[in-house]
Amino acid sequence: MNIKSFVIESIDEMKNKVTWPSYSFLQNSAVLVLVASLIFALVIGVIDLGFENLMKWFYDLF
């Protein structure tokens, strides 16, 4: 198989055989990822703050 036929078949497959998601589905997925990332960052931040305070309390004992 040469390069020319590979490129032609690849373009044909991308146009006719691949199912592309709709724009609204992509928007909803992007919002979902953004919200999940923010929640995850907040949870990690609270855990980090709690651990920092615990370590300060522990080191202040000595």
mmCIF file of N, CA and C in Angstrom:
data_model
loop_
_atom_site.group_PDB
_atom_site.id
_atom_site.type_symbol
_atom_site.label_atom_id
_atom_site.label_comp_id
_atom_site.label_asym_id
_atom_site.label_seq_id
_atom_site.Cartn_x
_atom_site.Cartn_y
_atom_site.Cartn_z
ATOM 1 N N MET A 1 0.855 -1.181 0.000
ATOM 2 C CA MET A 1 0.000 0.000 0.000
ATOM 3 C C MET A 1 0.894 1.235 0.000
ATOM 4 N N ASN A 2 0.683 2.095 -0.945
ATOM 5 C CA ASN A 2 1.514 3.285 -1.008
ATOM 6 C C ASN A 2 0.904 4.427 -0.197
ATOM 7 N N ILE A 3 1.645 5.486 -0.085
ATOM 8 C CA ILE A 3 1.242 6.603 0.774
ATOM 9 C C ILE A 3 0.003 7.301 0.230
ATOM 10 N N LYS A 4 -0.090 7.447 -1.090
ATOM 11 C CA LYS A 4 -1.239 8.140 -1.687
ATOM 12 C C LYS A 4 -2.550 7.422 -1.366
ATOM 13 N N SER A 5 -2.578 6.110 -1.537
ATOM 14 C CA SER A 5 -3.813 5.376 -1.242
ATOM 15 C C SER A 5 -4.108 5.388 0.255
ATOM 16 N N PHE A 6 -3.070 5.381 1.074
ATOM 17 C CA PHE A 6 -3.266 5.457 2.526
ATOM 18 C C PHE A 6 -3.947 6.770 2.907
ATOM 19 N N VAL A 7 -3.478 7.879 2.345
ATOM 20 C CA VAL A 7 -4.058 9.192 2.650
ATOM 21 C C VAL A 7 -5.495 9.261 2.148
ATOM 22 N N ILE A 8 -5.759 8.775 0.951
ATOM 23 C CA ILE A 8 -7.115 8.813 0.389
ATOM 24 C C ILE A 8 -8.068 7.969 1.240
ATOM 25 N N GLU A 9 -7.641 6.781 1.614
ATOM 26 C CA GLU A 9 -8.488 5.913 2.443
ATOM 27 C C GLU A 9 -8.690 6.510 3.833
ATOM 28 N N SER A 10 -7.677 7.151 4.380
ATOM 29 C CA SER A 10 -7.809 7.775 5.699
ATOM 30 C C SER A 10 -8.818 8.915 5.662
ATOM 31 N N ILE A 11 -8.742 9.741 4.636
ATOM 32 C CA ILE A 11 -9.698 10.846 4.493
ATOM 33 C C ILE A 11 -11.114 10.306 4.332
ATOM 34 N N ASP A 12 -11.275 9.267 3.508
ATOM 35 C CA ASP A 12 -12.591 8.660 3.308
ATOM 36 C C ASP A 12 -13.138 8.107 4.622
ATOM 37 N N GLU A 13 -12.286 7.458 5.389
ATOM 38 C CA GLU A 13 -12.737 6.895 6.661
ATOM 39 C C GLU A 13 -13.137 7.993 7.634
ATOM 40 N N MET A 14 -12.381 9.081 7.690
ATOM 41 C CA MET A 14 -12.706 10.180 8.604
ATOM 42 C C MET A 14 -14.010 10.863 8.203
ATOM 43 N N LYS A 15 -14.308 10.936 6.909
ATOM 44 C CA LYS A 15 -15.531 11.597 6.450
ATOM 45 C C LYS A 15 -16.757 10.703 6.590
ATOM 46 N N ASN A 16 -16.615 9.416 6.269
ATOM 47 C CA ASN A 16 -17.799 8.573 6.117
ATOM 48 C C ASN A 16 -17.996 7.512 7.194
ATOM 49 N N LYS A 17 -16.954 7.111 7.889
ATOM 50 C CA LYS A 17 -17.102 5.996 8.825
ATOM 51 C C LYS A 17 -16.988 6.392 10.289
ATOM 52 N N VAL A 18 -16.426 7.553 10.574
ATOM 53 C CA VAL A 18 -16.263 7.991 11.962
ATOM 54 C C VAL A 18 -17.523 8.719 12.398
ATOM 55 N N THR A 19 -18.018 8.401 13.588
ATOM 56 C CA THR A 19 -19.167 9.115 14.130
ATOM 57 C C THR A 19 -18.662 10.247 15.001
ATOM 58 N N TRP A 20 -18.954 11.460 14.609
ATOM 59 C CA TRP A 20 -18.497 12.629 15.345
ATOM 60 C C TRP A 20 -19.585 13.077 16.302
ATOM 61 N N PRO A 21 -19.214 13.462 17.529
ATOM 62 C CA PRO A 21 -20.233 13.947 18.472
ATOM 63 C C PRO A 21 -20.754 15.316 18.048
ATOM 64 N N SER A 22 -21.956 15.616 18.498
ATOM 65 C CA SER A 22 -22.538 16.919 18.163
ATOM 66 C C SER A 22 -21.871 18.020 18.992
ATOM 67 N N TYR A 23 -22.033 19.255 18.526
ATOM 68 C CA TYR A 23 -21.421 20.391 19.206
ATOM 69 C C TYR A 23 -21.981 20.553 20.618
ATOM 70 N N SER A 24 -23.281 20.347 20.790
ATOM 71 C CA SER A 24 -23.882 20.493 22.121
ATOM 72 C C SER A 24 -23.371 19.411 23.074
ATOM 73 N N PHE A 25 -23.155 18.201 22.557
ATOM 74 C CA PHE A 25 -22.592 17.133 23.387
ATOM 75 C C PHE A 25 -21.181 17.495 23.841
ATOM 76 N N LEU A 26 -20.392 18.068 22.932
ATOM 77 C CA LEU A 26 -19.041 18.487 23.292
ATOM 78 C C LEU A 26 -19.066 19.594 24.335
ATOM 79 N N GLN A 27 -19.993 20.541 24.194
ATOM 80 C CA GLN A 27 -20.123 21.611 25.184
ATOM 81 C C GLN A 27 -20.488 21.037 26.550
ATOM 82 N N ASN A 28 -21.457 20.135 26.582
ATOM 83 C CA ASN A 28 -21.866 19.532 27.853
ATOM 84 C C ASN A 28 -20.717 18.755 28.483
ATOM 85 N N SER A 29 -19.971 18.048 27.671
ATOM 86 C CA SER A 29 -18.838 17.284 28.194
ATOM 87 C C SER A 29 -17.766 18.215 28.738
ATOM 88 N N ALA A 30 -17.519 19.322 28.054
ATOM 89 C CA ALA A 30 -16.512 20.277 28.514
ATOM 90 C C ALA A 30 -16.922 20.898 29.848
ATOM 91 N N VAL A 31 -18.194 21.236 29.987
ATOM 92 C CA VAL A 31 -18.687 21.799 31.246
ATOM 93 C C VAL A 31 -18.568 20.764 32.360
ATOM 94 N N LEU A 32 -18.909 19.534 32.068
ATOM 95 C CA LEU A 32 -18.808 18.471 33.061
ATOM 96 C C LEU A 32 -17.370 18.290 33.532
ATOM 97 N N VAL A 33 -16.430 18.301 32.600
ATOM 98 C CA VAL A 33 -15.020 18.159 32.961
ATOM 99 C C VAL A 33 -14.552 19.351 33.796
ATOM 100 N N LEU A 34 -14.982 20.544 33.424
ATOM 101 C CA LEU A 34 -14.606 21.744 34.167
ATOM 102 C C LEU A 34 -15.135 21.698 35.598
ATOM 103 N N VAL A 35 -16.394 21.348 35.762
ATOM 104 C CA VAL A 35 -16.996 21.276 37.096
ATOM 105 C C VAL A 35 -16.327 20.185 37.933
ATOM 106 N N ALA A 36 -16.095 19.022 37.331
ATOM 107 C CA ALA A 36 -15.445 17.933 38.065
ATOM 108 C C ALA A 36 -14.025 18.325 38.471
ATOM 109 N N SER A 37 -13.313 19.028 37.598
ATOM 110 C CA SER A 37 -11.955 19.465 37.917
ATOM 111 C C SER A 37 -11.950 20.464 39.064
ATOM 112 N N LEU A 38 -12.904 21.390 39.051
ATOM 113 C CA LEU A 38 -12.985 22.366 40.137
ATOM 114 C C LEU A 38 -13.319 21.695 41.469
ATOM 115 N N ILE A 39 -14.251 20.761 41.451
ATOM 116 C CA ILE A 39 -14.600 20.035 42.676
ATOM 117 C C ILE A 39 -13.397 19.254 43.186
ATOM 118 N N PHE A 40 -12.706 18.575 42.287
ATOM 119 C CA PHE A 40 -11.523 17.803 42.671
ATOM 120 C C PHE A 40 -10.456 18.718 43.257
ATOM 121 N N ALA A 41 -10.238 19.893 42.645
ATOM 122 C CA ALA A 41 -9.239 20.838 43.148
ATOM 123 C C ALA A 41 -9.625 21.345 44.536
ATOM 124 N N LEU A 42 -10.902 21.620 44.749
ATOM 125 C CA LEU A 42 -11.348 22.078 46.069
ATOM 126 C C LEU A 42 -11.161 21.008 47.129
ATOM 127 N N VAL A 43 -11.489 19.770 46.798
ATOM 128 C CA VAL A 43 -11.321 18.672 47.759
ATOM 129 C C VAL A 43 -9.847 18.499 48.110
ATOM 130 N N ILE A 44 -8.982 18.501 47.118
ATOM 131 C CA ILE A 44 -7.545 18.368 47.372
ATOM 132 C C ILE A 44 -7.035 19.551 48.180
ATOM 133 N N GLY A 45 -7.545 20.764 47.889
ATOM 134 C CA GLY A 45 -7.146 21.948 48.646
ATOM 135 C C GLY A 45 -7.545 21.855 50.102
ATOM 136 N N VAL A 46 -8.749 21.373 50.378
ATOM 137 C CA VAL A 46 -9.209 21.225 51.769
ATOM 138 C C VAL A 46 -8.376 20.163 52.485
ATOM 139 N N ILE A 47 -8.095 19.064 51.820
ATOM 140 C CA ILE A 47 -7.261 18.024 52.424
ATOM 141 C C ILE A 47 -5.867 18.568 52.726
ATOM 142 N N ASP A 48 -5.308 19.327 51.793
ATOM 143 C CA ASP A 48 -3.982 19.909 51.989
ATOM 144 C C ASP A 48 -3.984 20.892 53.156
ATOM 145 N N LEU A 49 -5.006 21.731 53.241
ATOM 146 C CA LEU A 49 -5.104 22.689 54.335
ATOM 147 C C LEU A 49 -5.223 21.969 55.675
ATOM 148 N N GLY A 50 -6.043 20.929 55.711
ATOM 149 C CA GLY A 50 -6.181 20.152 56.947
ATOM 150 C C GLY A 50 -4.873 19.484 57.343
ATOM 151 N N PHE A 51 -4.171 18.924 56.382
ATOM 152 C CA PHE A 51 -2.895 18.275 56.675
ATOM 153 C C PHE A 51 -1.863 19.287 57.143
ATOM 154 N N GLU A 52 -1.865 20.478 56.524
ATOM 155 C CA GLU A 52 -0.932 21.534 56.927
ATOM 156 C C GLU A 52 -1.186 21.949 58.376
ATOM 157 N N ASN A 53 -2.454 22.145 58.731
ATOM 158 C CA ASN A 53 -2.792 22.520 60.112
ATOM 159 C C ASN A 53 -2.452 21.413 61.091
ATOM 160 N N LEU A 54 -2.675 20.174 60.697
ATOM 161 C CA LEU A 54 -2.327 19.044 61.558
ATOM 162 C C LEU A 54 -0.824 18.981 61.810
ATOM 163 N N MET A 55 -0.037 19.215 60.768
ATOM 164 C CA MET A 55 1.418 19.179 60.921
ATOM 165 C C MET A 55 1.910 20.355 61.780
ATOM 166 N N LYS A 56 1.317 21.544 61.606
ATOM 167 C CA LYS A 56 1.683 22.688 62.454
ATOM 168 C C LYS A 56 1.384 22.383 63.912
ATOM 169 N N TRP A 57 0.203 21.847 64.165
ATOM 170 C CA TRP A 57 -0.172 21.484 65.546
ATOM 171 C C TRP A 57 0.800 20.458 66.105
ATOM 172 N N PHE A 58 1.156 19.452 65.319
ATOM 173 C CA PHE A 58 2.058 18.393 65.759
ATOM 174 C C PHE A 58 3.447 18.950 66.067
ATOM 175 N N TYR A 59 3.984 19.809 65.203
ATOM 176 C CA TYR A 59 5.323 20.366 65.414
ATOM 177 C C TYR A 59 5.334 21.371 66.548
ATOM 178 N N ASP A 60 4.222 22.023 66.813
ATOM 179 C CA ASP A 60 4.168 22.968 67.937
ATOM 180 C C ASP A 60 4.194 22.242 69.278
ATOM 181 N N LEU A 61 3.889 20.946 69.291
ATOM 182 C CA LEU A 61 3.946 20.186 70.544
ATOM 183 C C LEU A 61 5.380 20.017 71.036
ATOM 184 N N PHE A 62 6.355 20.099 70.133
ATOM 185 C CA PHE A 62 7.746 19.865 70.513
ATOM 186 C C PHE A 62 8.506 21.112 70.545
#
